[in-house]
């Protein structure tokens, strides 16, 4: 990745983080409810047996409702265990929130490290700081999800974002993986259908 691109990505992360700071707990919860409802309406979600999701942290759409609902619907819930040294995610099936422990950055991580078969994951929800309507995604800069999605090509990749995280254009490089569906509190976009 060129130094210019690295710098542009860093500036965009900062700008979006500033906007996210303006959301209070109520805004976050209300928008997260609307976003979760849109997620439940997705055909891709309804048909999925296994979904990979993450524990949300500051400034992210709250994912707890999706987790609870998915258990009630008897879907398999997969969480990423994080290998910080190799910058890799290991997908692990969890059957209750008790199987998660707080780790670095306050992220809840699976206690167990037994990898779930990649081919069985139908939907991957990918976190990010900024998105555009083409499905370009800007993460926190570790490349964790880009590396993971380069091993896992066949899932429907969904992003959940507040509308203040939408950018006209998110700059990318050859390693960046796109999302297929982008949901905000105001819209659901099937990115590939819109632009391919
Ligand atoms: N919920 C969630 N889980 C995730 C990610 C994510 O973005 N969100 N990741 C996506 O890849 C990976 C973890 N990567 C992360 C990288 C940085 C920070 C973080 O909070 N950093 C601090 C300060 C960073 C710094 O030292 O400059 C911050 O942003 O305030 C969190 C997660 C895997 N799991
Ligand atoms: N598949 C990959 N193989 C090797 N390196 C990669 C891969 N994907 C990304 N990287 C590297 O990881 C670093 C961070 O990438 P980038 O800034 O795009 O991360 P990000 O998408 O913001 O983060 P994340 O995916 O963790 O949310 C870059 O140096 C990038 O080249």
mmCIF file of C-alpha atoms and ligand atoms in Angstrom:
data_model
loop_
_atom_site.group_PDB
_atom_site.id
_atom_site.type_symbol
_atom_site.label_atom_id
_atom_site.label_comp_id
_atom_site.label_asym_id
_atom_site.label_seq_id
_atom_site.Cartn_x
_atom_site.Cartn_y
_atom_site.Cartn_z
ATOM 1 C CA UNK A 1 0.000 0.000 0.000
ATOM 2 C CA UNK A 2 1.420 3.424 -0.930
ATOM 3 C CA UNK A 3 2.240 5.917 1.790
ATOM 4 C CA UNK A 4 -0.293 8.350 0.315
ATOM 5 C CA UNK A 5 -3.067 5.776 0.556
ATOM 6 C CA UNK A 6 -2.050 4.883 4.103
ATOM 7 C CA UNK A 7 -2.252 8.573 5.013
ATOM 8 C CA UNK A 8 -5.648 9.043 3.339
ATOM 9 C CA UNK A 9 -7.040 6.001 5.170
ATOM 10 C CA UNK A 10 -5.711 7.304 8.484
ATOM 11 C CA UNK A 11 -7.326 10.720 7.941
ATOM 12 C CA UNK A 12 -10.647 9.127 7.037
ATOM 13 C CA UNK A 13 -10.528 6.950 10.177
ATOM 14 C CA UNK A 14 -9.939 10.069 12.298
ATOM 15 C CA UNK A 15 -12.754 12.014 10.606
ATOM 16 C CA UNK A 16 -15.280 9.196 11.108
ATOM 17 C CA UNK A 17 -14.159 8.618 14.711
ATOM 18 C CA UNK A 18 -14.873 12.314 15.374
ATOM 19 C CA UNK A 19 -18.385 11.953 13.961
ATOM 20 C CA UNK A 20 -18.993 8.808 16.000
ATOM 21 C CA UNK A 21 -18.085 10.691 19.173
ATOM 22 C CA UNK A 22 -21.183 12.871 18.583
ATOM 23 C CA UNK A 23 -23.516 9.884 19.019
ATOM 24 C CA UNK A 24 -24.754 9.342 22.564
ATOM 25 C CA UNK A 25 -25.857 6.042 24.107
ATOM 26 C CA UNK A 26 -29.473 6.630 23.123
ATOM 27 C CA UNK A 27 -28.632 7.417 19.457
ATOM 28 C CA UNK A 28 -26.493 4.278 19.288
ATOM 29 C CA UNK A 29 -29.126 2.003 20.777
ATOM 30 C CA UNK A 30 -31.988 3.404 18.701
ATOM 31 C CA UNK A 31 -30.059 3.160 15.422
ATOM 32 C CA UNK A 32 -28.806 -0.320 16.398
ATOM 33 C CA UNK A 33 -32.412 -1.494 16.827
ATOM 34 C CA UNK A 34 -33.347 -0.181 13.364
ATOM 35 C CA UNK A 35 -30.219 -1.730 11.840
ATOM 36 C CA UNK A 36 -30.844 -5.088 13.547
ATOM 37 C CA UNK A 37 -34.420 -5.120 12.245
ATOM 38 C CA UNK A 38 -33.146 -4.521 8.707
ATOM 39 C CA UNK A 39 -30.611 -7.321 9.188
ATOM 40 C CA UNK A 40 -33.372 -9.754 10.269
ATOM 41 C CA UNK A 41 -35.283 -8.905 7.076
ATOM 42 C CA UNK A 42 -32.407 -10.016 4.834
ATOM 43 C CA UNK A 43 -33.105 -13.147 2.808
ATOM 44 C CA UNK A 44 -29.434 -14.005 3.262
ATOM 45 C CA UNK A 45 -29.866 -13.950 7.040
ATOM 46 C CA UNK A 46 -33.143 -15.878 7.033
ATOM 47 C CA UNK A 47 -31.609 -18.653 4.950
ATOM 48 C CA UNK A 48 -28.334 -18.780 6.908
ATOM 49 C CA UNK A 49 -27.533 -21.694 9.194
ATOM 50 C CA UNK A 50 -24.311 -20.150 10.532
ATOM 51 C CA UNK A 51 -23.447 -16.497 10.963
ATOM 52 C CA UNK A 52 -20.175 -14.957 12.032
ATOM 53 C CA UNK A 53 -20.540 -11.808 14.136
ATOM 54 C CA UNK A 54 -18.346 -9.841 16.581
ATOM 55 C CA UNK A 55 -18.793 -8.226 19.961
ATOM 56 C CA UNK A 56 -19.303 -4.531 19.387
ATOM 57 C CA UNK A 57 -17.031 -1.911 20.952
ATOM 58 C CA UNK A 58 -17.216 1.880 21.345
ATOM 59 C CA UNK A 59 -18.735 3.614 18.332
ATOM 60 C CA UNK A 60 -19.959 0.398 16.715
ATOM 61 C CA UNK A 61 -23.510 -0.732 16.013
ATOM 62 C CA UNK A 62 -24.632 -2.835 18.990
ATOM 63 C CA UNK A 63 -24.651 -6.492 17.878
ATOM 64 C CA UNK A 64 -26.184 -8.039 20.999
ATOM 65 C CA UNK A 65 -29.728 -8.181 19.642
ATOM 66 C CA UNK A 66 -28.556 -10.036 16.541
ATOM 67 C CA UNK A 67 -26.684 -12.498 18.711
ATOM 68 C CA UNK A 68 -29.695 -13.157 20.984
ATOM 69 C CA UNK A 69 -32.171 -13.452 18.140
ATOM 70 C CA UNK A 70 -29.904 -15.802 16.213
ATOM 71 C CA UNK A 71 -29.649 -18.161 19.181
ATOM 72 C CA UNK A 72 -33.426 -18.148 19.510
ATOM 73 C CA UNK A 73 -33.664 -19.045 15.828
ATOM 74 C CA UNK A 74 -31.218 -21.926 16.373
ATOM 75 C CA UNK A 75 -28.583 -20.495 14.074
ATOM 76 C CA UNK A 76 -24.932 -21.294 14.705
ATOM 77 C CA UNK A 77 -23.123 -18.238 16.078
ATOM 78 C CA UNK A 78 -19.475 -17.895 15.184
ATOM 79 C CA UNK A 79 -17.182 -15.374 16.870
ATOM 80 C CA UNK A 80 -13.657 -14.428 15.838
ATOM 81 C CA UNK A 81 -10.879 -15.401 18.219
ATOM 82 C CA UNK A 82 -8.070 -12.952 17.510
ATOM 83 C CA UNK A 83 -4.493 -14.007 16.952
ATOM 84 C CA UNK A 84 -2.857 -10.563 17.456
ATOM 85 C CA UNK A 85 0.657 -11.718 16.502
ATOM 86 C CA UNK A 86 -0.338 -13.148 13.122
ATOM 87 C CA UNK A 87 -3.155 -10.632 12.643
ATOM 88 C CA UNK A 88 -5.519 -13.488 11.998
ATOM 89 C CA UNK A 89 -9.078 -14.343 12.991
ATOM 90 C CA UNK A 90 -10.019 -17.885 14.006
ATOM 91 C CA UNK A 91 -13.763 -18.574 13.663
ATOM 92 C CA UNK A 92 -15.111 -20.293 16.792
ATOM 93 C CA UNK A 93 -18.692 -21.482 17.440
ATOM 94 C CA UNK A 94 -20.129 -20.306 20.741
ATOM 95 C CA UNK A 95 -23.344 -21.528 22.344
ATOM 96 C CA UNK A 96 -23.756 -18.911 25.062
ATOM 97 C CA UNK A 97 -22.397 -15.487 26.013
ATOM 98 C CA UNK A 98 -20.703 -17.275 28.943
ATOM 99 C CA UNK A 99 -18.217 -18.710 26.443
ATOM 100 C CA UNK A 100 -16.829 -15.201 25.832
ATOM 101 C CA UNK A 101 -14.185 -13.387 27.893
ATOM 102 C CA UNK A 102 -13.012 -9.765 27.624
ATOM 103 C CA UNK A 103 -9.680 -9.423 25.854
ATOM 104 C CA UNK A 104 -7.680 -6.595 24.330
ATOM 105 C CA UNK A 105 -9.614 -3.319 23.600
ATOM 106 C CA UNK A 106 -12.489 -4.727 25.675
ATOM 107 C CA UNK A 107 -13.381 -7.118 22.841
ATOM 108 C CA UNK A 108 -15.229 -10.222 23.968
ATOM 109 C CA UNK A 109 -13.430 -13.267 22.620
ATOM 110 C CA UNK A 110 -14.255 -16.983 22.663
ATOM 111 C CA UNK A 111 -12.537 -18.912 25.446
ATOM 112 C CA UNK A 112 -12.372 -22.043 23.331
ATOM 113 C CA UNK A 113 -10.069 -21.920 20.263
ATOM 114 C CA UNK A 114 -11.431 -24.812 18.224
ATOM 115 C CA UNK A 115 -11.788 -23.570 14.613
ATOM 116 C CA UNK A 116 -15.232 -23.864 13.021
ATOM 117 C CA UNK A 117 -15.190 -25.134 9.397
ATOM 118 C CA UNK A 118 -14.876 -22.089 7.132
ATOM 119 C CA UNK A 119 -17.063 -23.605 4.432
ATOM 120 C CA UNK A 120 -20.010 -23.802 6.816
ATOM 121 C CA UNK A 121 -20.225 -20.066 7.476
ATOM 122 C CA UNK A 122 -23.045 -18.535 5.402
ATOM 123 C CA UNK A 123 -23.002 -14.890 6.489
ATOM 124 C CA UNK A 124 -20.033 -12.874 7.782
ATOM 125 C CA UNK A 125 -20.794 -9.569 9.503
ATOM 126 C CA UNK A 126 -17.664 -7.428 9.131
ATOM 127 C CA UNK A 127 -16.954 -4.396 11.345
ATOM 128 C CA UNK A 128 -15.560 -1.174 9.947
ATOM 129 C CA UNK A 129 -15.173 2.543 10.447
ATOM 130 C CA UNK A 130 -16.235 3.808 7.010
ATOM 131 C CA UNK A 131 -18.079 2.406 4.006
ATOM 132 C CA UNK A 132 -19.269 3.546 0.598
ATOM 133 C CA UNK A 133 -22.239 2.366 -1.450
ATOM 134 C CA UNK A 134 -20.006 0.323 -3.757
ATOM 135 C CA UNK A 135 -19.226 -1.880 -0.749
ATOM 136 C CA UNK A 136 -15.721 -0.580 -0.052
ATOM 137 C CA UNK A 137 -14.844 -0.921 3.617
ATOM 138 C CA UNK A 138 -12.302 0.847 5.830
ATOM 139 C CA UNK A 139 -11.451 -1.057 9.019
ATOM 140 C CA UNK A 140 -9.313 -0.139 12.020
ATOM 141 C CA UNK A 141 -6.133 -0.793 10.117
ATOM 142 C CA UNK A 142 -5.049 -4.260 11.196
ATOM 143 C CA UNK A 143 -6.121 -6.065 8.027
ATOM 144 C CA UNK A 144 -7.770 -8.787 10.186
ATOM 145 C CA UNK A 145 -10.989 -8.978 8.200
ATOM 146 C CA UNK A 146 -9.253 -8.531 4.836
ATOM 147 C CA UNK A 147 -7.024 -11.506 5.634
ATOM 148 C CA UNK A 148 -9.979 -13.532 6.884
ATOM 149 C CA UNK A 149 -12.182 -12.736 3.876
ATOM 150 C CA UNK A 150 -9.372 -13.632 1.473
ATOM 151 C CA UNK A 151 -9.629 -17.197 2.887
ATOM 152 C CA UNK A 152 -13.427 -17.160 2.928
ATOM 153 C CA UNK A 153 -14.807 -16.162 -0.479
ATOM 154 C CA UNK A 154 -18.276 -17.640 -0.580
ATOM 155 C CA UNK A 155 -20.088 -15.983 2.343
ATOM 156 C CA UNK A 156 -22.484 -13.061 2.101
ATOM 157 C CA UNK A 157 -20.529 -10.259 3.750
ATOM 158 C CA UNK A 158 -22.685 -7.738 5.592
ATOM 159 C CA UNK A 159 -21.679 -4.443 7.220
ATOM 160 C CA UNK A 160 -23.705 -2.659 9.900
ATOM 161 C CA UNK A 161 -23.026 1.071 10.121
ATOM 162 C CA UNK A 162 -24.469 4.338 11.335
ATOM 163 C CA UNK A 163 -25.261 6.704 8.471
ATOM 164 C CA UNK A 164 -22.492 9.076 9.674
ATOM 165 C CA UNK A 165 -19.994 6.335 8.687
ATOM 166 C CA UNK A 166 -21.035 6.488 5.033
ATOM 167 C CA UNK A 167 -18.512 8.152 2.741
ATOM 168 C CA UNK A 168 -18.906 9.097 -0.906
ATOM 169 C CA UNK A 169 -15.792 7.070 -1.711
ATOM 170 C CA UNK A 170 -13.607 4.855 0.468
ATOM 171 C CA UNK A 171 -10.069 4.433 -0.923
ATOM 172 C CA UNK A 172 -8.844 0.843 -1.202
ATOM 173 C CA UNK A 173 -5.839 -1.252 -2.216
ATOM 174 C CA UNK A 174 -5.489 -4.716 -3.739
ATOM 175 C CA UNK A 175 -5.893 -6.484 -0.360
ATOM 176 C CA UNK A 176 -9.142 -4.802 0.649
ATOM 177 C CA UNK A 177 -12.227 -6.999 0.525
ATOM 178 C CA UNK A 178 -15.639 -5.538 -0.234
ATOM 179 C CA UNK A 179 -18.920 -6.090 1.555
ATOM 180 C CA UNK A 180 -21.965 -7.386 -0.327
ATOM 181 C CA UNK A 181 -24.617 -5.714 1.780
ATOM 182 C CA UNK A 182 -24.449 -2.468 3.728
ATOM 183 C CA UNK A 183 -27.099 -1.625 6.327
ATOM 184 C CA UNK A 184 -27.582 1.700 8.068
ATOM 185 C CA UNK A 185 -30.527 2.898 10.174
ATOM 186 C CA UNK A 186 -31.995 4.432 6.989
ATOM 187 C CA UNK A 187 -31.235 1.971 4.209
ATOM 188 C CA UNK A 188 -30.207 -1.497 3.108
ATOM 189 C CA UNK A 189 -27.895 -1.521 0.056
ATOM 190 C CA UNK A 190 -27.068 -4.640 -1.960
ATOM 191 C CA UNK A 191 -23.757 -3.210 -3.134
ATOM 192 C CA UNK A 192 -22.875 -5.779 -5.797
ATOM 193 C CA UNK A 193 -26.321 -5.418 -7.381
ATOM 194 C CA UNK A 194 -26.055 -1.633 -7.387
ATOM 195 C CA UNK A 195 -22.660 -1.418 -9.021
ATOM 196 C CA UNK A 196 -21.784 -4.610 -10.957
HETATM 197 N N1 LIG B 1 -15.853 -5.338 17.279
HETATM 198 C C1 LIG B 1 -14.751 -5.476 16.562
HETATM 199 N N2 LIG B 1 -14.068 -6.621 16.607
HETATM 200 C C2 LIG B 1 -12.921 -6.750 15.865
HETATM 201 C C3 LIG B 1 -12.454 -5.706 15.067
HETATM 202 C C4 LIG B 1 -13.205 -4.489 15.035
HETATM 203 O O1 LIG B 1 -12.878 -3.521 14.339
HETATM 204 N N3 LIG B 1 -14.335 -4.436 15.801
HETATM 205 N N4 LIG B 1 -11.303 -5.894 14.346
HETATM 206 C C5 LIG B 1 -11.125 -5.416 13.056
HETATM 207 O O2 LIG B 1 -10.168 -5.627 12.430
HETATM 208 C C6 LIG B 1 -10.302 -6.811 14.878
HETATM 209 C C7 LIG B 1 -9.626 -6.191 16.076
HETATM 210 N N5 LIG B 1 -8.930 -4.984 15.767
HETATM 211 C C8 LIG B 1 -8.940 -3.845 16.543
HETATM 212 C C9 LIG B 1 -7.958 -2.900 16.340
HETATM 213 C C10 LIG B 1 -7.943 -1.745 17.109
HETATM 214 C C11 LIG B 1 -8.917 -1.516 18.072
HETATM 215 C C12 LIG B 1 -8.940 -0.278 18.920
HETATM 216 O O3 LIG B 1 -9.868 -0.032 19.650
HETATM 217 N N6 LIG B 1 -7.920 0.564 18.851
HETATM 218 C C13 LIG B 1 -7.869 1.773 19.612
HETATM 219 C C14 LIG B 1 -6.528 2.443 19.511
HETATM 220 C C15 LIG B 1 -5.671 1.995 18.372
HETATM 221 C C16 LIG B 1 -4.284 2.595 18.484
HETATM 222 O O4 LIG B 1 -3.496 2.082 19.275
HETATM 223 O O5 LIG B 1 -4.052 3.559 17.723
HETATM 224 C C17 LIG B 1 -8.940 2.748 19.148
HETATM 225 O O6 LIG B 1 -9.405 2.638 17.984
HETATM 226 O O7 LIG B 1 -9.323 3.581 19.966
HETATM 227 C C18 LIG B 1 -9.897 -2.471 18.244
HETATM 228 C C19 LIG B 1 -9.905 -3.632 17.484
HETATM 229 C C20 LIG B 1 -10.998 -8.091 15.215
HETATM 230 N N7 LIG B 1 -12.206 -7.890 15.988
HETATM 231 N N1 LIG B 2 -4.810 -10.727 2.709
HETATM 232 C C1 LIG B 2 -3.786 -10.025 3.212
HETATM 233 N N2 LIG B 2 -2.552 -10.545 3.270
HETATM 234 C C2 LIG B 2 -1.531 -9.848 3.764
HETATM 235 N N3 LIG B 2 -1.623 -8.593 4.235
HETATM 236 C C3 LIG B 2 -2.815 -8.012 4.212
HETATM 237 C C4 LIG B 2 -3.974 -8.703 3.710
HETATM 238 N N4 LIG B 2 -5.034 -7.870 3.838
HETATM 239 C C5 LIG B 2 -4.568 -6.731 4.394
HETATM 240 N N5 LIG B 2 -3.245 -6.804 4.610
HETATM 241 C C6 LIG B 2 -2.395 -5.737 5.180
HETATM 242 O O1 LIG B 2 -2.865 -5.331 6.454
HETATM 243 C C7 LIG B 2 -2.573 -3.938 6.664
HETATM 244 C C8 LIG B 2 -3.803 -3.173 7.101
HETATM 245 O O2 LIG B 2 -4.721 -3.108 6.030
HETATM 246 P P1 LIG B 2 -5.915 -2.062 5.989
HETATM 247 O O3 LIG B 2 -5.452 -0.708 6.397
HETATM 248 O O4 LIG B 2 -6.646 -2.198 4.685
HETATM 249 O O5 LIG B 2 -6.814 -2.673 7.186
HETATM 250 P P2 LIG B 2 -8.340 -2.519 7.516
HETATM 251 O O6 LIG B 2 -9.185 -3.077 6.416
HETATM 252 O O7 LIG B 2 -8.583 -1.101 7.868
HETATM 253 O O8 LIG B 2 -8.451 -3.427 8.847
HETATM 254 P P3 LIG B 2 -9.406 -4.644 9.309
HETATM 255 O O9 LIG B 2 -9.564 -5.587 8.136
HETATM 256 O O10 LIG B 2 -8.672 -5.251 10.464
HETATM 257 O O11 LIG B 2 -10.687 -4.045 9.723
HETATM 258 C C9 LIG B 2 -2.014 -3.411 5.352
HETATM 259 O O12 LIG B 2 -0.614 -3.350 5.460
HETATM 260 C C10 LIG B 2 -2.474 -4.450 4.355
HETATM 261 O O13 LIG B 2 -1.632 -4.499 3.216
#
